[in-house]
């Protein structure tokens, strides 16, 4: 087993949720240990109120006696016996991420500098926007930039083109890096729990438009940012990460925007990392973060 | 002049707000310096959007040539010339504070231990409650404890008795240290910007009842507490101080309550200190904190 | 299984460390599940650099088929097979904690108000001091207060009396709540990893005397506090918890002391809680905190 | 006067320190107001222990009756009378900043993305390095990149060439954005209080090399970063800004490095901003930050 930072070159990760029962941990770990798998990380949690069991377990495949393409078949009977919902992911699979932006560059630069530095296991084959402003940033990093101008009339049609493009390129994850369009329920349903948004407030305070203006008017002493999975309800999806920063009476709305941007960048990048590391489990419109 | 911590034994503090104009700082500081006052602290701020000027200035009275009881008369012409709203306070005046509680002891203990240690310049002549539970705590610290049981029917009458008691004892400041009753507009109007409440959420998120339960249900990653002046609108008064603390999916509602209590204590005590140090100026339902 | 806050009335907790090997988690959880124990919490960690495995597991004894007084005998063969170091604790055992103080009351009040509120599962049968100043606080809470005045000449003798008293009263945990005496190696060796100190700096910065003065002189922008187990090396024992708070150029040494006290209280109380919940594992002069 | 965020197109800023005396604020503000200057910001502080007065005052030059090039002559007699040390800066002067890097890109990307977005009033005419690795980043942003490979033998000579280049390009501020060379005293003396470094620890803890490894070994629960002016003493110059982030036992050294980078970026960028806004006053190896 290994600490946070080091990842085995060849490992499998199971994310599991099911009704809580005695012997669950023993059954799962016996499946792995009994087939010569070495557990790298194990984290479990139980929501006592709802009686739901959650687990994330990652194990080294080097000496695992079941070949990768037979793991599902071997695992399924156990999973079925406990009525589990589960996902199996291999470290050899590199997710493909599309970044959606509008005109603000700060989150985009932060993501691309991490991507360039190899901080995450991910491919970024495209940047999508409803505006042309950030095309030069995409060009700086040599990433294709697709513009879909959107008006009330063209929205549906343009979204369909966007989804078609995402499918064609095998996109696994969509990141809204200050994309100032509300996605339709239709779009969202194509990528359940696979669209990550950054909202520039400490939700549930100040949902919707102009949160920094609202924070200024209310006279709060702390502002924040929230990263969440997008659902059909605006700014109401499962929260992945939040962070706050102190402000004071000297700060104008412009200062709030400036200080807030630093929090937005940080929160969005942390949420992306959790997702890419398969550390997020969603239930009841909430998240379990195994970090 | 002196740093935050040290307070001159005999000083005066002016809190000023007025329309912004050229020469304001020069006029005010000239009034003090021209009469041999030594400025201990000076802090100013301008709300550029509203064009309002704010200042807090504290000066040593030791060599000030105007006697304390003639300062108002000398100052008034200047203040009138600039259409100032202002308050003058002397360090020799010790405010009298009433603490209102219900059944939770954590804020009360925190306040009383600071009070006993002499951390604040204040007198606490009474603790008021709608329940008897915390009478032993009051007894531990030798402070009179007054019980006013409140039902829907007796509320008005009991509040009138409370106000009468406060007046009789010359109370300057009322602190609601987890007092679980909503004060009527009538009560509030007796002590404008002189009733400090602690609300157990990061306002404007989760106002009203059971904020920790609401935070748990929404799945936020950070909780907080807010201290504010009480106005006729529930949990909507000018915010004095806020603080947050990180939680995670392992935390039950009881954990949120426990972690939240530590934040509540801290936030309420900081707000009380700001008020007692004459560091708070209220305008537009917001606060300027000169700290 | 249950979330953080709720504790089963009758549970057992195992804290385990040993060389990392395949099958460890499976073997341990099989011991519990195979005897009808329901796992309430399980947390594991591996130090990859040192190849050491750590686990904390808590399970419900209600239906556990092995009686409490036979668990050790049943468990020992497994533990020996894996060369484990381990501790077994029952929730029915209430630890007994002695509080050592000198003249500062803030940590003492914070601890006693939590104790009175029933926040922790602990008994506090005594407060020990080298001064008489805080005797009234002990009296407020009805706890016996023992004074051992200490000079260079009497130190050894007084420490021996203190240890004798601790033994006589069956003390499990000693908390130094701003006790301004350095314990001898002899004293410390009586309570390995069972003496918790609060140091008023962000260690390893500013060890030893007058850390706030040193922080002021150095011009740091953030101060902190550190809670650690006491070892023979001054302020160098395993760190349990730390916290920081922002300061600025306006803060005098007195302000640092005041702001620091709030951090000290918080950090010490968190460390005590971790210890009492059996959430702390010590190795290599570091701690694993299973919280 | 205006809030933090808005800056007048044409303003002057005075940074003043001198022995504290009565009438200082009045004299300074009278100089401005008496010549029809409108004060935009005024902030003052006194170090009571050292009896030193500090002030930052910024005023609008639009209606100021003294022309910019005569302000020094008009101001000097007042300054001399109070034995002031002072700096006068005009908002029309755009500082020129050189960025020094080695192989780590995170701070560089953060700085350049802010620069590109126009977040700061600054020109960045060059990036200097002892390695070639980050040349592509400079190229991405179209900024000249100068490489000065350094060995023990060539250090003195190369530094002289660097200083010559800086002079030639009229550089006002040098930022060491994870530049892994220790500047000689000779170099440092060319830019007193004008070289900003980011050190990847919470100073004074873990100065020198490999602070994340040292933090890991010590088992601290919080790590940090420190931005300071470079002096002849390694990592001992006046601290401008610090920030911390929580870690836990699961974090490997690599995790500390990753989490630390986010703090480094933030702290360095805040320090640069304070410097560029003329908000920093240095005395006694400490800073007053008028923010």
XYZ file of C-alpha atoms in Angstrom, chain A residues 3-6 43 109-110 113-114 116 119 140-141 250-252 254-255 258 262 265-266 273 291, chain D residues 3-6 43 109-110 113-114 116 119 140-141 250-252 254-255 258 262 265-266 273 291:
48
model
C 0.484 7.067 0.464
C -1.604 9.649 -1.401
C 0.988 10.810 -3.814
C 2.318 7.651 -5.352
C -11.461 3.998 2.607
C -4.774 29.137 -17.330
C -4.709 27.346 -13.996
C -0.606 24.958 -16.477
C -1.372 21.919 -14.292
C 1.150 20.931 -19.030
C -0.077 17.143 -12.467
C -0.599 29.122 -26.601
C -1.055 25.587 -25.332
C -12.306 48.203 2.198
C -12.946 45.745 -0.606
C -14.977 47.015 -3.553
C -13.781 44.595 -8.039
C -11.675 43.450 -5.074
C -10.129 39.586 -7.794
C -7.965 32.897 -6.681
C -9.101 28.447 -9.502
C -8.145 26.473 -6.435
C -8.377 16.153 -9.259
C -9.255 11.861 -0.263
C -12.179 51.743 -2.095
C -9.399 49.222 -2.677
C -10.277 48.226 -6.158
C -10.522 51.491 -8.011
C -3.540 54.416 6.443
C 2.437 30.461 -15.078
C 0.508 32.075 -12.261
C -1.551 34.643 -16.484
C -2.194 37.547 -14.090
C -1.674 38.833 -19.369
C -4.366 42.250 -13.055
C 4.126 31.011 -25.083
C 3.747 34.475 -23.603
C -1.909 10.297 4.313
C 0.164 12.885 2.477
C 3.508 11.754 1.097
C 4.985 14.408 -3.165
C 1.578 15.421 -1.815
C 1.735 19.453 -4.744
C -0.777 26.105 -4.676
C 1.654 30.682 -6.152
C -0.882 32.500 -4.032
C 0.718 42.953 -5.709
C -3.640 46.723 2.443
